XYZ file of C-alpha atoms in Angstrom:
542
model
C 0.000 0.000 0.000
C 1.246 3.691 -0.498
C 2.959 5.592 2.305
C 0.756 7.609 4.618
C 1.158 11.415 4.410
C 2.409 13.704 7.179
C -0.070 14.286 9.993
C -1.937 11.147 9.294
C -3.282 9.440 12.394
C -1.588 6.163 13.177
C -3.739 3.064 12.629
C -4.289 1.146 15.816
C -3.406 -2.492 15.466
C -6.130 -4.935 16.455
C -5.114 -7.354 19.128
C -5.194 -11.066 18.393
C -7.942 -11.569 20.958
C -10.060 -8.835 19.378
C -9.573 -10.225 15.874
C -10.507 -13.694 17.187
C -13.625 -12.326 18.850
C -14.816 -10.755 15.634
C -14.444 -14.027 13.738
C -16.129 -16.145 16.420
C -19.772 -16.863 15.554
C -22.353 -15.492 17.937
C -23.043 -17.865 20.812
C -26.571 -19.368 20.558
C -28.935 -18.045 23.205
C -29.557 -21.548 24.559
C -25.835 -22.023 25.261
C -25.502 -18.953 27.468
C -24.598 -19.478 31.114
C -27.047 -19.017 33.960
C -29.980 -20.812 32.315
C -31.833 -23.705 33.867
C -32.095 -26.939 31.912
C -35.698 -26.185 31.030
C -34.860 -22.658 29.900
C -32.122 -24.010 27.621
C -34.696 -26.197 25.918
C -37.071 -23.225 25.622
C -34.359 -20.996 24.135
C -33.433 -23.685 21.622
C -37.039 -24.275 20.584
C -37.474 -20.557 19.992
C -34.600 -20.575 17.469
C -36.645 -22.880 15.230
C -38.956 -21.776 12.460
C -42.720 -22.071 12.090
C -43.245 -24.040 8.899
C -46.985 -23.788 8.202
C -49.954 -21.519 8.714
C -50.242 -17.725 8.596
C -47.043 -17.259 10.630
C -44.891 -19.594 8.548
C -41.334 -18.266 8.422
C -41.481 -16.669 11.873
C -39.600 -18.013 14.876
C -41.445 -20.281 17.258
C -42.626 -18.476 20.367
C -43.683 -20.678 23.237
C -46.656 -19.520 25.275
C -46.481 -19.404 29.086
C -48.431 -22.680 29.419
C -46.006 -24.394 27.033
C -43.001 -23.050 28.912
C -44.479 -24.318 32.178
C -44.730 -27.807 30.689
C -41.129 -27.758 29.469
C -39.781 -26.480 32.798
C -41.772 -29.067 34.763
C -40.219 -31.885 32.727
C -36.644 -30.642 32.344
C -35.839 -28.521 35.419
C -36.075 -31.143 38.154
C -32.586 -32.626 38.644
C -31.111 -35.426 40.706
C -27.923 -34.807 42.748
C -25.851 -36.206 39.867
C -27.383 -33.677 37.463
C -29.616 -36.167 35.645
C -33.233 -35.325 34.936
C -35.769 -36.549 37.516
C -38.659 -36.969 35.074
C -38.405 -40.047 32.866
C -41.936 -40.147 31.431
C -44.163 -37.211 30.465
C -47.790 -37.308 29.356
C -49.415 -34.450 27.443
C -53.036 -34.895 26.418
C -55.095 -32.132 24.848
C -57.600 -31.472 22.093
C -56.454 -31.267 18.503
C -55.091 -28.108 16.823
C -53.332 -26.803 19.946
C -49.830 -26.908 18.454
C -48.991 -30.423 19.597
C -47.128 -31.486 16.450
C -44.909 -28.393 16.305
C -44.096 -28.674 20.014
C -43.127 -32.346 19.960
C -41.111 -31.923 16.752
C -39.194 -29.073 18.387
C -38.577 -31.148 21.520
C -37.334 -34.017 19.368
C -34.841 -31.641 17.738
C -33.747 -30.420 21.183
C -32.726 -34.001 21.937
C -31.345 -34.567 18.458
C -29.142 -31.487 17.921
C -29.933 -29.109 20.785
C -29.251 -28.808 24.514
C -30.482 -32.348 25.302
C -28.410 -34.008 22.550
C -25.873 -36.660 23.448
C -23.241 -38.511 21.472
C -24.801 -41.358 19.500
C -28.232 -40.557 20.833
C -31.205 -42.382 19.386
C -34.450 -40.468 18.923
C -37.640 -42.377 18.101
C -41.096 -41.062 17.305
C -43.715 -43.789 17.370
C -47.328 -44.075 16.298
C -49.985 -46.667 15.571
C -49.444 -46.669 11.799
C -47.029 -45.409 9.150
C -49.105 -42.376 8.199
C -49.288 -41.103 11.790
C -45.617 -41.902 12.400
C -44.620 -39.787 9.408
C -46.310 -36.612 10.716
C -43.597 -35.698 13.243
C -40.887 -36.692 10.748
C -42.275 -34.251 8.184
C -42.498 -31.431 10.739
C -38.930 -32.023 11.923
C -37.719 -32.144 8.327
C -39.423 -28.823 7.532
C -37.846 -27.160 10.585
C -34.408 -28.504 9.632
C -34.613 -27.314 6.033
C -35.674 -23.866 7.256
C -32.385 -23.541 9.207
C -29.133 -23.389 7.196
C -26.946 -24.665 10.017
C -29.209 -27.649 10.733
C -29.644 -28.451 7.053
C -25.851 -28.587 6.648
C -25.275 -31.080 9.442
C -28.268 -33.428 9.198
C -28.678 -36.200 6.636
C -32.326 -36.885 5.823
C -33.376 -40.247 4.419
C -36.910 -39.642 3.213
C -37.747 -43.206 2.135
C -36.879 -44.704 5.521
C -38.144 -41.769 7.586
C -34.708 -41.509 9.194
C -32.216 -38.726 9.971
C -28.587 -38.634 11.086
C -26.612 -35.838 12.749
C -23.086 -35.835 11.298
C -21.602 -34.067 14.335
C -22.813 -36.354 17.127
C -23.685 -39.506 15.163
C -27.160 -39.321 16.702
C -30.051 -40.803 14.745
C -33.775 -40.229 14.463
C -36.287 -42.803 13.238
C -40.071 -42.749 12.774
C -41.545 -46.042 13.920
C -45.020 -47.579 13.677
C -46.579 -50.635 15.294
C -46.792 -52.427 11.934
C -43.015 -52.343 11.387
C -40.666 -55.077 12.639
C -37.290 -54.665 14.314
C -38.568 -52.834 17.383
C -36.796 -55.036 19.928
C -33.248 -53.869 19.077
C -33.796 -50.241 20.013
C -31.906 -48.275 22.669
C -33.495 -44.810 22.458
C -32.475 -41.788 24.488
C -35.801 -40.107 23.630
C -39.146 -41.648 22.682
C -42.157 -39.673 21.548
C -45.340 -41.728 21.172
C -47.800 -39.727 19.090
C -51.536 -40.442 19.491
C -51.140 -43.433 21.782
C -54.944 -43.623 22.034
C -55.050 -44.908 18.454
C -52.689 -47.837 19.071
C -54.443 -51.187 18.420
C -52.830 -52.672 21.542
C -50.059 -51.870 23.995
C -47.356 -54.062 22.480
C -45.355 -51.235 20.887
C -45.673 -49.087 24.024
C -44.392 -51.890 26.252
C -41.513 -52.688 23.928
C -40.430 -49.054 23.811
C -40.836 -48.498 27.560
C -38.477 -51.378 28.312
C -35.958 -50.393 25.628
C -34.386 -47.451 27.482
C -32.787 -49.345 30.361
C -29.261 -48.939 28.973
C -29.551 -45.127 28.809
C -28.415 -43.033 31.767
C -31.024 -40.287 31.384
C -33.787 -41.321 28.963
C -37.120 -39.588 28.439
C -40.440 -40.953 27.144
C -43.017 -38.415 25.912
C -46.613 -39.546 25.294
C -48.749 -37.007 23.444
C -52.314 -37.863 22.477
C -55.990 -37.161 22.791
C -57.792 -39.465 25.213
C -58.883 -43.039 24.539
C -62.469 -44.227 24.804
C -61.314 -47.534 26.249
C -60.975 -47.279 30.054
C -58.646 -50.306 30.007
C -56.252 -48.940 27.365
C -52.689 -47.961 28.257
C -53.535 -44.347 27.366
C -56.372 -44.307 29.903
C -54.054 -45.902 32.466
C -51.579 -43.045 32.013
C -54.281 -40.371 32.242
C -55.674 -41.914 35.422
C -52.151 -42.143 36.846
C -51.549 -38.476 36.038
C -54.711 -37.519 37.907
C -53.691 -39.636 40.893
C -50.254 -38.009 40.978
C -51.805 -34.537 40.698
C -54.204 -35.331 43.569
C -51.265 -36.699 45.610
C -52.971 -40.087 45.850
C -49.761 -41.672 44.621
C -46.199 -40.355 44.582
C -44.223 -40.673 41.358
C -41.594 -37.940 40.832
C -40.372 -39.659 37.661
C -43.737 -39.044 35.970
C -45.094 -35.677 34.780
C -48.678 -35.537 33.548
C -50.453 -32.661 31.810
C -54.145 -33.378 31.204
C -56.071 -30.700 29.311
C -59.625 -32.086 29.087
C -63.239 -31.123 29.649
C -65.053 -33.005 32.444
C -66.975 -36.114 31.405
C -70.224 -34.665 32.743
C -69.912 -31.210 31.154
C -72.187 -29.682 28.528
C -70.098 -29.930 25.329
C -71.835 -26.837 23.933
C -70.881 -24.676 26.918
C -68.071 -22.471 25.570
C -66.826 -21.684 29.072
C -65.410 -25.217 29.424
C -63.679 -25.326 26.045
C -60.396 -23.729 27.234
C -59.925 -26.624 29.683
C -59.078 -28.859 26.717
C -57.776 -26.121 24.418
C -55.055 -24.069 26.121
C -54.367 -22.233 22.845
C -58.027 -21.298 22.263
C -58.337 -17.740 21.008
C -54.610 -17.662 20.294
C -53.437 -19.980 17.499
C -56.357 -22.359 18.157
C -59.320 -20.902 16.256
C -62.385 -20.286 18.404
C -64.505 -19.781 15.297
C -63.538 -23.162 13.855
C -64.461 -24.899 17.113
C -67.770 -23.030 17.236
C -68.549 -24.054 13.668
C -67.934 -27.727 14.445
C -70.004 -27.534 17.632
C -72.877 -26.067 15.609
C -72.691 -29.019 13.213
C -72.608 -31.455 16.140
C -75.718 -29.853 17.638
C -77.586 -30.366 14.360
C -76.079 -33.784 13.547
C -75.683 -36.032 16.621
C -73.312 -38.341 14.717
C -70.672 -35.605 15.031
C -71.082 -35.265 18.787
C -68.566 -38.023 19.697
C -65.911 -36.354 17.531
C -66.636 -33.001 19.161
C -66.237 -34.525 22.621
C -63.116 -36.574 21.899
C -61.119 -34.597 19.326
C -62.166 -31.053 20.226
C -62.828 -31.336 23.981
C -60.516 -34.295 24.781
C -63.183 -36.245 26.641
C -62.921 -40.015 27.106
C -65.408 -41.029 24.424
C -65.136 -42.848 21.107
C -64.619 -40.436 18.226
C -65.149 -43.175 15.641
C -67.985 -45.408 16.681
C -70.250 -42.893 18.386
C -72.154 -45.755 20.016
C -72.270 -45.248 23.784
C -70.605 -42.564 25.894
C -68.701 -43.538 29.020
C -70.938 -41.499 31.326
C -74.164 -42.947 29.890
C -72.815 -46.474 30.231
C -71.543 -45.856 33.754
C -74.977 -44.548 34.778
C -76.427 -47.970 33.908
C -74.033 -49.861 36.183
C -76.884 -50.724 38.550
C -76.376 -53.816 40.698
C -78.387 -56.798 39.507
C -79.532 -59.548 41.900
C -80.018 -62.728 39.825
C -82.467 -64.125 42.412
C -84.945 -61.332 41.717
C -85.010 -62.202 38.011
C -86.494 -65.656 38.464
C -89.943 -65.662 36.881
C -89.299 -62.659 34.641
C -89.420 -63.254 30.891
C -86.049 -62.858 29.263
C -84.327 -63.081 25.897
C -80.835 -64.265 25.039
C -78.117 -63.513 22.548
C -75.561 -66.200 21.726
C -72.294 -65.218 20.059
C -70.318 -68.346 19.244
C -66.626 -68.250 18.473
C -63.752 -69.993 16.827
C -62.086 -72.749 18.817
C -59.778 -70.447 20.828
C -61.842 -67.249 20.951
C -64.483 -65.992 23.370
C -68.060 -67.293 23.374
C -70.789 -65.246 25.016
C -74.395 -65.802 26.085
C -76.125 -62.677 27.389
C -79.608 -62.620 28.915
C -81.785 -59.496 28.847
C -84.859 -59.086 31.067
C -87.069 -56.352 29.520
C -89.323 -56.018 32.574
C -86.481 -54.780 34.787
C -83.826 -53.923 32.180
C -81.419 -56.333 33.862
C -78.549 -57.933 31.949
C -76.707 -61.123 32.896
C -73.474 -61.721 30.971
C -71.958 -65.178 30.583
C -68.724 -65.851 28.710
C -66.317 -68.729 28.081
C -62.661 -68.918 27.050
C -60.308 -71.929 26.932
C -58.676 -72.251 30.342
C -55.235 -73.147 28.972
C -55.056 -69.896 26.979
C -55.541 -67.410 29.828
C -51.893 -66.386 30.167
C -51.420 -66.013 26.417
C -54.682 -64.090 26.183
C -53.629 -61.686 28.927
C -50.332 -60.986 27.163
C -51.897 -60.368 23.748
C -55.116 -58.598 24.754
C -53.904 -56.920 27.972
C -57.089 -57.835 29.841
C -57.184 -59.507 33.314
C -58.765 -62.777 32.219
C -57.439 -64.798 35.160
C -58.861 -62.271 37.619
C -62.198 -62.270 35.797
C -62.236 -66.079 35.993
C -61.550 -65.974 39.736
C -64.293 -63.386 40.218
C -66.798 -65.538 38.347
C -67.155 -63.013 35.533
C -66.278 -65.631 32.907
C -65.827 -69.399 32.775
C -62.556 -70.964 31.649
C -62.835 -74.768 31.483
C -59.508 -76.564 31.074
C -58.326 -77.039 27.513
C -56.937 -75.121 24.572
C -60.248 -74.785 22.714
C -63.738 -73.713 23.698
C -65.653 -76.549 25.384
C -68.963 -76.386 23.490
C -70.383 -79.068 25.768
C -69.756 -76.882 28.835
C -71.483 -73.988 27.067
C -74.462 -76.191 26.170
C -74.857 -77.513 29.721
C -74.591 -74.026 31.236
C -77.165 -72.692 28.768
C -79.532 -75.495 29.756
C -79.073 -74.618 33.437
C -79.923 -71.001 32.706
C -82.997 -72.072 30.735
C -84.172 -74.123 33.725
C -83.599 -71.207 36.098
C -84.993 -68.312 34.053
C -87.990 -67.819 31.793
C -86.053 -67.673 28.508
C -88.474 -67.155 25.635
C -85.901 -67.265 22.848
C -82.170 -66.981 22.143
C -80.877 -65.170 19.056
C -77.842 -66.714 17.421
C -75.496 -66.108 14.527
C -75.760 -69.109 12.185
C -71.952 -69.215 11.882
C -70.720 -72.361 13.704
C -74.185 -73.131 15.014
C -74.057 -76.705 13.592
C -71.293 -77.755 15.995
C -73.107 -76.224 18.963
C -76.390 -77.832 17.927
C -74.618 -81.194 17.799
C -73.515 -80.758 21.433
C -77.107 -79.856 22.391
C -78.416 -82.986 20.665
C -75.812 -85.167 22.395
C -76.908 -83.895 25.803
C -80.633 -83.966 24.986
C -80.926 -80.200 25.431
C -83.630 -78.215 23.661
C -83.111 -74.442 23.578
C -85.467 -71.911 21.919
C -82.911 -70.802 19.322
C -83.786 -68.122 16.740
C -81.498 -67.258 13.839
C -80.325 -63.638 13.826
C -78.507 -62.035 10.911
C -75.363 -59.991 11.490
C -75.988 -57.518 8.652
C -77.683 -54.128 8.653
C -81.224 -55.553 8.429
C -81.204 -57.308 11.813
C -78.412 -55.526 13.679
C -79.388 -51.908 12.997
C -82.732 -51.989 14.867
C -81.056 -54.045 17.605
C -78.306 -51.428 18.028
C -80.898 -48.639 17.993
C -82.876 -50.337 20.761
C -79.745 -51.014 22.806
C -78.637 -47.389 22.423
C -82.063 -46.066 23.460
C -82.117 -48.259 26.577
C -78.718 -46.944 27.663
C -79.492 -43.294 26.914
C -82.806 -43.525 28.784
C -81.116 -45.282 31.725
C -83.315 -48.363 31.427
C -80.499 -50.915 31.086
C -78.917 -52.456 34.201
C -75.645 -54.186 33.363
C -74.247 -54.394 36.900
C -70.917 -52.826 35.930
C -69.664 -56.096 34.431
C -66.047 -55.249 33.452
C -65.883 -57.763 30.597
C -69.028 -56.377 28.992
C -67.823 -52.836 29.654
C -64.541 -53.481 27.869
C -66.432 -54.850 24.870
C -68.724 -51.808 24.740
C -65.715 -49.462 24.943
C -64.047 -51.259 22.019
C -67.061 -51.143 19.711
C -66.912 -49.692 16.222
C -69.956 -49.508 13.949
C -70.279 -49.442 10.180
C -72.922 -47.128 8.742
C -74.536 -47.596 5.337
C -75.865 -44.718 3.165
C -79.322 -45.027 4.757
C -77.910 -44.600 8.269
C -78.353 -48.252 9.235
C -75.631 -49.607 11.531
C -73.912 -52.863 12.385
C -71.051 -53.801 14.663
C -67.677 -54.357 13.005
C -65.539 -56.916 14.856
C -62.612 -56.508 12.462
C -62.275 -52.774 13.117
C -62.964 -52.993 16.843
C -60.035 -52.141 19.137
C -60.517 -55.438 20.998
C -63.192 -58.089 21.458
C -66.871 -57.106 21.331
C -68.513 -60.564 21.543
C -70.499 -59.788 24.701
C -71.834 -56.580 23.174
C -72.810 -58.463 20.012
C -74.746 -60.979 22.119
C -76.403 -58.246 24.182
C -77.567 -56.341 21.095
C -79.074 -59.539 19.655
C -80.893 -60.195 22.949
C -82.218 -56.647 23.121
C -83.249 -56.728 19.459
C -85.049 -60.035 19.969
C -86.940 -58.632 22.943
C -87.988 -55.552 20.977
C -89.231 -57.725 18.115
C -91.182 -60.136 20.356
C -94.892 -59.468 21.006
C -95.691 -57.894 24.323
C -96.561 -60.241 27.182
C -100.291 -60.636 27.637
C -101.902 -60.604 31.065
C -103.825 -63.931 30.864
C -106.295 -63.158 33.670
C -107.103 -59.745 32.179
C -107.544 -61.295 28.722
C -109.972 -63.871 30.078
C -111.969 -61.160 31.821
C -112.233 -59.148 28.588
C -113.385 -62.234 26.667
C -115.986 -63.037 29.355
C -117.389 -59.535 29.118
């Protein structure tokens, strides 16, 4: 360069430390000192980008209620600095920012303040489509950030990602994919656990983190209609912890839900299930759906479950939990002797459940009888996650020894019931009736059997009658837990005319007892009314 002229001010030389400071990239806010563990996660999340909606392109901004959730999970520390909470449950109505929040938390464990060398992040769901939702949201957030996009390898076809700096991996997993037993995840996020067909994937994942020093399992879902599902177990546990009935510092539960006995059209209760209502959760959209549900009752279950996070079935729309619970009136079998009654017989394959349900229209009483092969109880408990051995011991079902249903035992028991009660007729599904009839003939048993179709023609009026009895509080099922579990699992098919039938294939678990009860109720509704003989004779005499 040319010489400087006289009088020119000398140029101050920059120190090495100053030059180094200018070249050093700005320290991320979440890496600054003095922050709690929860605040580090919050700061990291707020560096990410909103990827959809009217504010797409803006930075995420957690609301106070979201920050409270994050701090509750991440701030509690053990003396060794590890996180106290190992499982967190978040249940709320749809459209409250759940997907964006869980995707951001997954990234916090993948590349943010909770990341660890060779970490393994898993998001799980009931099926491939649901499992891909969090993957897509994470991918969109990554591609919106230059630094993250440079360091993360995305494998779209496998729904996998890899961080090149820490060798951590992310994988979207569904219950219909094999290879779940070799996992060792540092973070699990189970999305919409209520939709899982069973608890197998949940149990596998829960036991897969034992080799990690500080794992975390997030469950995020709307509620399940099935009171015996693992999702309902977690919600009930969260309520018990909140009420200090049980102590479990390793569990954090956040239940945003409207009460089961609330008026679903009362707007004052809506925020209980929708913490973002009036913010990024549209009040007008919820109002519009509630208006439709008021006009079209078939939409009411969806309003209660998906929009108000109540424990009802959003798919079947058959019977609400509160209505069914109100019919759990104790039934004394001795008082039913002499009353006319009708039966429903649902036969089964060799290893499945057979049910015979009696309905007494005079009192509304229901007596449920069921059989399973005794040698299959343990296997059945493992696959169906129902307490069959306990139900056997309590006399709720019969389990004769053997690996297949003992049709002879069913026939003899049915004959005993026919001798004890005034059974006018028993509706049956013609499937497998020949084998059962052969056992009846062998034992010299004559039952008043009536064939009952399983299609829309016969089942729709039966379901309608059953539903009316429950809604009007005229049914008395005694709180039978086996029957209750079958009612909770029910799914109905609807044809274009509005006729309905039960769908065993789509049901979340067995519904045999419900099928038998509906047949019994339908048979009673179809039968002519009982005639008072003495009164009839008097009329004729006159």
